[in-house]
């Protein structure tokens, strides 16, 4: 990158999933300067915010809090920084993750070379590599005045969310929705419609949300995946996912619909 030493930029600096934030009184922001606030490794271009370039890099030594800086987990940064910064931080993290997992060609083992901001090439066999994004579905299932909420065994916390799954090779998103609902809950659904989607950089996913209606069956949880699951009305909701997630946006949408 030829403009590293003479262009002011936002610096998204990571140690694992810890993001370095700059303190601004009682608030936080992303460091903005000509040079990185810390010595870093490979520097990657991310994009622009407010017409200012964004760059990202990782460090090998754990980040520590100082008078000027605070390390915060990427998820937790949602509550600390502006939404545009959080979204760009997610992209930055995904690019770092890709860079760290694409040093060598998977075909012949040769060290890869960066071609563009989002591509590498093997100098030996010319195999090209790009950041991979894994698609996953979420589905909000309505039954009269209630929705299905589940607690997955891999959830960090006691909250209940929506049935979710990764898209498998050879299936459409709607087929994935039907398959996963049947596999995890034993329920049949109908009237599947797309709600929206969201980048989910943990580490490299795209969440696609769907709304569906209960069509039949009795809940039979897939024990290795789910620990709890039931239909809940708005009066007896369990703990819900955090506001940053598409699942929570979908649940909040349903709550708004049920209040009309």
mmCIF file of C-alpha atoms in Angstrom:
data_model
loop_
_atom_site.group_PDB
_atom_site.id
_atom_site.type_symbol
_atom_site.label_atom_id
_atom_site.label_comp_id
_atom_site.label_asym_id
_atom_site.label_seq_id
_atom_site.Cartn_x
_atom_site.Cartn_y
_atom_site.Cartn_z
ATOM 1 C CA UNK A 1 0.000 0.000 0.000
ATOM 2 C CA UNK A 2 1.697 3.184 -1.194
ATOM 3 C CA UNK A 3 -0.398 5.602 0.865
ATOM 4 C CA UNK A 4 0.307 4.146 4.323
ATOM 5 C CA UNK A 5 2.737 6.848 5.439
ATOM 6 C CA UNK A 6 0.984 9.968 4.220
ATOM 7 C CA UNK A 7 -2.774 9.461 4.419
ATOM 8 C CA UNK A 8 -4.922 9.885 7.505
ATOM 9 C CA UNK A 9 -7.012 6.755 8.069
ATOM 10 C CA UNK A 10 -9.251 4.917 10.503
ATOM 11 C CA UNK A 11 -7.302 2.016 12.038
ATOM 12 C CA UNK A 12 -9.173 -1.172 12.974
ATOM 13 C CA UNK A 13 -6.542 -2.979 15.036
ATOM 14 C CA UNK A 14 -7.278 -6.473 16.404
ATOM 15 C CA UNK A 15 -5.814 -9.044 18.733
ATOM 16 C CA UNK A 16 -7.915 -12.111 17.989
ATOM 17 C CA UNK A 17 -11.442 -10.667 18.269
ATOM 18 C CA UNK A 18 -10.410 -7.776 20.533
ATOM 19 C CA UNK A 19 -10.779 -4.391 18.802
ATOM 20 C CA UNK A 20 -8.729 -1.359 19.846
ATOM 21 C CA UNK A 21 -10.936 1.663 20.623
ATOM 22 C CA UNK A 22 -9.812 5.213 21.306
ATOM 23 C CA UNK A 23 -11.257 7.010 24.311
ATOM 24 C CA UNK A 24 -13.009 10.321 23.627
ATOM 25 C CA UNK A 25 -14.160 11.632 26.987
ATOM 26 C CA UNK A 26 -17.047 9.370 28.002
ATOM 27 C CA UNK A 27 -17.345 7.821 24.529
ATOM 28 C CA UNK A 28 -15.262 5.668 22.216
ATOM 29 C CA UNK A 29 -14.287 5.760 18.563
ATOM 30 C CA UNK A 30 -11.926 4.117 16.082
ATOM 31 C CA UNK A 31 -8.379 5.591 16.089
ATOM 32 C CA UNK A 32 -7.823 7.976 13.178
ATOM 33 C CA UNK A 33 -4.285 8.974 12.245
ATOM 34 C CA UNK A 34 -1.637 8.731 9.536
ATOM 35 C CA UNK A 35 0.098 5.790 11.188
ATOM 36 C CA UNK A 36 -1.279 2.836 13.113
ATOM 37 C CA UNK A 37 -1.597 3.520 16.878
ATOM 38 C CA UNK A 38 0.402 0.322 17.493
ATOM 39 C CA UNK A 39 3.069 -1.642 15.596
ATOM 40 C CA UNK A 40 1.120 -4.091 13.415
ATOM 41 C CA UNK A 41 1.677 -6.829 10.863
ATOM 42 C CA UNK A 42 0.090 -6.968 7.416
ATOM 43 C CA UNK A 43 -2.086 -3.920 6.714
ATOM 44 C CA UNK A 44 -5.234 -4.407 4.638
ATOM 45 C CA UNK A 45 -7.529 -1.888 2.980
ATOM 46 C CA UNK A 46 -11.124 -2.134 4.173
ATOM 47 C CA UNK A 47 -13.018 0.732 2.529
ATOM 48 C CA UNK A 48 -13.862 4.334 3.416
ATOM 49 C CA UNK A 49 -15.947 6.083 6.058
ATOM 50 C CA UNK A 50 -16.744 9.777 5.846
ATOM 51 C CA UNK A 51 -14.365 9.867 2.847
ATOM 52 C CA UNK A 52 -11.532 8.667 5.107
ATOM 53 C CA UNK A 53 -9.730 5.403 4.226
ATOM 54 C CA UNK A 54 -10.148 2.471 6.602
ATOM 55 C CA UNK A 55 -7.331 0.037 7.274
ATOM 56 C CA UNK A 56 -7.040 -3.038 9.418
ATOM 57 C CA UNK A 57 -4.284 -5.161 10.876
ATOM 58 C CA UNK A 58 -3.687 -7.529 13.742
ATOM 59 C CA UNK A 59 -1.128 -7.662 16.519
ATOM 60 C CA UNK A 60 0.489 -10.701 18.132
ATOM 61 C CA UNK A 61 0.632 -9.278 21.654
ATOM 62 C CA UNK A 62 -2.616 -8.912 23.668
ATOM 63 C CA UNK A 63 -4.046 -5.387 23.677
ATOM 64 C CA UNK A 64 -3.993 -3.559 27.000
ATOM 65 C CA UNK A 65 -6.001 -0.630 28.301
ATOM 66 C CA UNK A 66 -4.140 2.679 28.494
ATOM 67 C CA UNK A 67 -5.093 6.268 29.208
ATOM 68 C CA UNK A 68 -5.953 6.685 25.524
ATOM 69 C CA UNK A 69 -7.069 3.233 24.338
ATOM 70 C CA UNK A 70 -9.364 0.376 25.374
ATOM 71 C CA UNK A 71 -9.555 -3.143 23.861
ATOM 72 C CA UNK A 72 -13.141 -4.425 23.492
ATOM 73 C CA UNK A 73 -14.537 -7.640 22.027
ATOM 74 C CA UNK A 74 -16.005 -7.147 18.569
ATOM 75 C CA UNK A 75 -19.527 -8.105 19.714
ATOM 76 C CA UNK A 76 -19.306 -5.813 22.729
ATOM 77 C CA UNK A 77 -18.101 -2.922 20.551
ATOM 78 C CA UNK A 78 -21.667 -2.688 19.197
ATOM 79 C CA UNK A 79 -22.587 -0.926 22.451
ATOM 80 C CA UNK A 80 -19.572 1.414 22.353
ATOM 81 C CA UNK A 81 -19.211 2.833 18.844
ATOM 82 C CA UNK A 82 -21.326 4.260 16.054
ATOM 83 C CA UNK A 83 -23.200 1.724 13.903
ATOM 84 C CA UNK A 84 -21.188 2.561 10.788
ATOM 85 C CA UNK A 85 -17.943 1.924 12.685
ATOM 86 C CA UNK A 86 -19.293 -1.381 14.048
ATOM 87 C CA UNK A 87 -20.244 -2.562 10.556
ATOM 88 C CA UNK A 88 -16.836 -1.597 9.170
ATOM 89 C CA UNK A 89 -15.146 -3.297 12.133
ATOM 90 C CA UNK A 90 -16.968 -6.500 11.200
ATOM 91 C CA UNK A 91 -15.676 -6.297 7.635
ATOM 92 C CA UNK A 92 -12.179 -5.547 8.934
ATOM 93 C CA UNK A 93 -12.271 -8.582 11.218
ATOM 94 C CA UNK A 94 -13.421 -10.825 8.373
ATOM 95 C CA UNK A 95 -10.564 -9.611 6.155
ATOM 96 C CA UNK A 96 -8.021 -10.229 8.909
ATOM 97 C CA UNK A 97 -9.428 -13.701 9.475
ATOM 98 C CA UNK A 98 -9.244 -14.453 5.739
ATOM 99 C CA UNK A 99 -5.685 -13.114 5.470
ATOM 100 C CA UNK A 100 -4.518 -15.256 8.390
ATOM 101 C CA UNK A 101 -6.100 -18.391 6.894
ATOM 102 C CA UNK A 102 -4.900 -17.979 3.312
ATOM 103 C CA UNK A 103 -1.117 -17.741 3.558
ATOM 104 C CA UNK A 104 -0.620 -20.820 1.394
ATOM 105 C CA UNK A 105 -2.275 -22.179 -1.732
ATOM 106 C CA UNK A 106 -4.680 -25.049 -0.866
ATOM 107 C CA UNK A 107 -3.861 -26.690 -4.234
ATOM 108 C CA UNK A 108 -0.048 -26.817 -4.281
ATOM 109 C CA UNK A 109 1.057 -25.303 -0.963
ATOM 110 C CA UNK A 110 2.932 -22.307 -2.406
ATOM 111 C CA UNK A 111 2.872 -19.054 -0.434
ATOM 112 C CA UNK A 112 0.134 -16.820 -1.839
ATOM 113 C CA UNK A 113 0.544 -13.225 -3.005
ATOM 114 C CA UNK A 114 -1.965 -10.406 -2.428
ATOM 115 C CA UNK A 115 -3.436 -9.230 -5.743
ATOM 116 C CA UNK A 116 -6.158 -6.776 -4.689
ATOM 117 C CA UNK A 117 -7.734 -5.758 -1.393
ATOM 118 C CA UNK A 118 -9.910 -8.896 -1.535
ATOM 119 C CA UNK A 119 -7.950 -11.404 -3.590
ATOM 120 C CA UNK A 120 -4.779 -13.484 -3.478
ATOM 121 C CA UNK A 121 -3.150 -15.641 -6.118
ATOM 122 C CA UNK A 122 -0.762 -18.547 -6.052
ATOM 123 C CA UNK A 123 2.332 -17.562 -8.098
ATOM 124 C CA UNK A 124 2.941 -21.214 -9.003
ATOM 125 C CA UNK A 125 -0.418 -22.639 -10.156
ATOM 126 C CA UNK A 126 -2.307 -19.309 -10.441
ATOM 127 C CA UNK A 127 -5.125 -20.479 -8.133
ATOM 128 C CA UNK A 128 -7.079 -17.431 -6.898
ATOM 129 C CA UNK A 129 -8.463 -16.976 -3.393
ATOM 130 C CA UNK A 130 -11.153 -14.601 -2.162
ATOM 131 C CA UNK A 131 -12.733 -14.081 1.288
ATOM 132 C CA UNK A 132 -15.319 -16.842 1.755
ATOM 133 C CA UNK A 133 -18.736 -16.053 3.233
ATOM 134 C CA UNK A 134 -20.873 -18.880 4.681
ATOM 135 C CA UNK A 135 -24.639 -18.391 4.384
ATOM 136 C CA UNK A 136 -26.873 -19.302 7.316
ATOM 137 C CA UNK A 137 -30.620 -19.047 7.837
ATOM 138 C CA UNK A 138 -32.772 -17.885 10.728
ATOM 139 C CA UNK A 139 -36.485 -18.617 10.847
ATOM 140 C CA UNK A 140 -39.188 -17.059 13.001
ATOM 141 C CA UNK A 141 -42.102 -19.516 13.183
ATOM 142 C CA UNK A 142 -45.529 -18.100 14.047
ATOM 143 C CA UNK A 143 -48.321 -20.141 15.619
ATOM 144 C CA UNK A 144 -51.454 -18.106 16.337
ATOM 145 C CA UNK A 145 -50.327 -15.492 18.910
ATOM 146 C CA UNK A 146 -46.975 -17.124 19.696
ATOM 147 C CA UNK A 147 -43.551 -17.760 18.147
ATOM 148 C CA UNK A 148 -41.075 -20.597 18.487
ATOM 149 C CA UNK A 149 -37.959 -19.726 20.496
ATOM 150 C CA UNK A 150 -35.124 -22.125 21.213
ATOM 151 C CA UNK A 151 -31.970 -22.286 23.284
ATOM 152 C CA UNK A 152 -29.082 -23.776 21.337
ATOM 153 C CA UNK A 153 -26.368 -25.565 23.264
ATOM 154 C CA UNK A 154 -23.712 -23.332 21.689
ATOM 155 C CA UNK A 155 -25.393 -20.090 22.830
ATOM 156 C CA UNK A 156 -23.271 -17.929 25.124
ATOM 157 C CA UNK A 157 -25.836 -17.230 27.815
ATOM 158 C CA UNK A 158 -29.381 -18.207 28.768
ATOM 159 C CA UNK A 159 -31.219 -16.302 26.028
ATOM 160 C CA UNK A 160 -33.596 -17.965 23.567
ATOM 161 C CA UNK A 161 -33.326 -17.268 19.843
ATOM 162 C CA UNK A 162 -34.583 -18.557 16.503
ATOM 163 C CA UNK A 163 -33.955 -21.848 14.730
ATOM 164 C CA UNK A 164 -30.798 -21.396 12.661
ATOM 165 C CA UNK A 165 -28.614 -23.441 10.333
ATOM 166 C CA UNK A 166 -25.889 -23.219 7.728
ATOM 167 C CA UNK A 167 -26.850 -23.587 4.087
ATOM 168 C CA UNK A 168 -25.755 -26.932 2.666
ATOM 169 C CA UNK A 169 -24.366 -27.549 -0.806
ATOM 170 C CA UNK A 170 -27.062 -28.016 -3.435
ATOM 171 C CA UNK A 171 -30.036 -26.570 -1.548
ATOM 172 C CA UNK A 172 -31.918 -23.300 -1.775
ATOM 173 C CA UNK A 173 -32.334 -21.060 1.249
ATOM 174 C CA UNK A 174 -36.004 -22.056 1.522
ATOM 175 C CA UNK A 175 -35.084 -25.750 1.382
ATOM 176 C CA UNK A 176 -32.575 -25.112 4.135
ATOM 177 C CA UNK A 177 -35.292 -23.481 6.248
ATOM 178 C CA UNK A 178 -37.657 -26.453 5.873
ATOM 179 C CA UNK A 179 -34.920 -29.020 6.478
ATOM 180 C CA UNK A 180 -33.528 -27.391 9.577
ATOM 181 C CA UNK A 181 -36.905 -26.774 11.201
ATOM 182 C CA UNK A 182 -37.836 -30.436 10.662
ATOM 183 C CA UNK A 183 -34.459 -31.745 11.828
ATOM 184 C CA UNK A 184 -34.211 -29.592 14.949
ATOM 185 C CA UNK A 185 -37.859 -29.377 16.052
ATOM 186 C CA UNK A 186 -39.888 -31.971 14.125
ATOM 187 C CA UNK A 187 -42.298 -29.265 12.928
ATOM 188 C CA UNK A 188 -43.731 -28.617 9.485
ATOM 189 C CA UNK A 189 -43.966 -25.017 8.262
ATOM 190 C CA UNK A 190 -45.592 -23.055 5.436
ATOM 191 C CA UNK A 191 -45.754 -19.537 3.966
ATOM 192 C CA UNK A 192 -41.976 -19.040 4.013
ATOM 193 C CA UNK A 193 -41.012 -15.437 3.200
ATOM 194 C CA UNK A 194 -37.677 -13.618 3.380
ATOM 195 C CA UNK A 195 -37.344 -10.977 6.115
ATOM 196 C CA UNK A 196 -33.839 -9.628 5.437
ATOM 197 C CA UNK A 197 -30.168 -10.390 5.881
ATOM 198 C CA UNK A 198 -27.171 -9.276 7.906
ATOM 199 C CA UNK A 199 -23.387 -9.682 7.718
ATOM 200 C CA UNK A 200 -22.319 -11.689 10.773
ATOM 201 C CA UNK A 201 -18.527 -11.503 11.175
ATOM 202 C CA UNK A 202 -18.123 -14.339 13.685
ATOM 203 C CA UNK A 203 -16.056 -15.065 11.768
ATOM 204 C CA UNK A 204 -17.420 -14.906 8.181
ATOM 205 C CA UNK A 205 -21.171 -15.450 7.822
ATOM 206 C CA UNK A 206 -24.200 -13.934 6.140
ATOM 207 C CA UNK A 207 -27.399 -14.415 8.136
ATOM 208 C CA UNK A 208 -30.603 -14.583 6.071
ATOM 209 C CA UNK A 209 -33.832 -14.313 8.037
ATOM 210 C CA UNK A 210 -37.170 -15.900 7.138
ATOM 211 C CA UNK A 211 -40.699 -15.724 8.510
ATOM 212 C CA UNK A 212 -42.848 -18.883 8.395
ATOM 213 C CA UNK A 213 -46.117 -20.202 9.803
ATOM 214 C CA UNK A 214 -46.610 -23.386 11.791
ATOM 215 C CA UNK A 215 -48.225 -26.094 9.638
ATOM 216 C CA UNK A 216 -48.218 -29.149 11.901
ATOM 217 C CA UNK A 217 -46.342 -31.483 14.184
ATOM 218 C CA UNK A 218 -45.276 -31.722 17.813
ATOM 219 C CA UNK A 219 -41.998 -30.263 19.056
ATOM 220 C CA UNK A 220 -39.278 -32.918 19.212
ATOM 221 C CA UNK A 221 -35.979 -31.201 19.888
ATOM 222 C CA UNK A 222 -32.747 -32.404 18.324
ATOM 223 C CA UNK A 223 -30.992 -33.039 21.613
ATOM 224 C CA UNK A 224 -27.403 -32.537 20.439
ATOM 225 C CA UNK A 225 -28.289 -29.082 19.042
ATOM 226 C CA UNK A 226 -31.030 -27.649 21.282
ATOM 227 C CA UNK A 227 -31.506 -27.751 25.041
ATOM 228 C CA UNK A 228 -34.889 -25.970 25.147
ATOM 229 C CA UNK A 229 -37.632 -24.920 22.764
ATOM 230 C CA UNK A 230 -41.276 -23.863 22.984
ATOM 231 C CA UNK A 231 -43.870 -21.466 21.611
ATOM 232 C CA UNK A 232 -44.028 -18.205 23.559
ATOM 233 C CA UNK A 233 -46.567 -15.393 23.544
ATOM 234 C CA UNK A 234 -45.516 -11.784 23.984
ATOM 235 C CA UNK A 235 -46.633 -11.961 27.631
ATOM 236 C CA UNK A 236 -44.244 -14.784 28.609
ATOM 237 C CA UNK A 237 -41.124 -14.196 26.540
ATOM 238 C CA UNK A 238 -37.813 -15.573 27.844
ATOM 239 C CA UNK A 239 -34.538 -13.654 27.692
ATOM 240 C CA UNK A 240 -34.036 -12.529 24.087
ATOM 241 C CA UNK A 241 -30.925 -12.099 21.887
ATOM 242 C CA UNK A 242 -29.059 -8.804 21.962
ATOM 243 C CA UNK A 243 -30.144 -5.893 19.774
ATOM 244 C CA UNK A 244 -27.201 -6.276 17.384
ATOM 245 C CA UNK A 245 -28.531 -9.548 15.925
ATOM 246 C CA UNK A 246 -30.909 -10.107 13.032
ATOM 247 C CA UNK A 247 -32.772 -12.590 15.238
ATOM 248 C CA UNK A 248 -33.625 -9.802 17.679
ATOM 249 C CA UNK A 249 -34.705 -7.488 14.848
ATOM 250 C CA UNK A 250 -37.067 -10.203 13.634
ATOM 251 C CA UNK A 251 -38.495 -10.803 17.106
ATOM 252 C CA UNK A 252 -38.961 -7.069 17.637
ATOM 253 C CA UNK A 253 -40.724 -6.870 14.258
ATOM 254 C CA UNK A 254 -43.113 -9.640 15.359
ATOM 255 C CA UNK A 255 -43.758 -7.860 18.633
ATOM 256 C CA UNK A 256 -44.631 -4.717 16.691
ATOM 257 C CA UNK A 257 -46.979 -6.707 14.440
ATOM 258 C CA UNK A 258 -48.723 -8.342 17.393
ATOM 259 C CA UNK A 259 -49.281 -4.951 19.046
ATOM 260 C CA UNK A 260 -51.092 -3.499 16.039
#
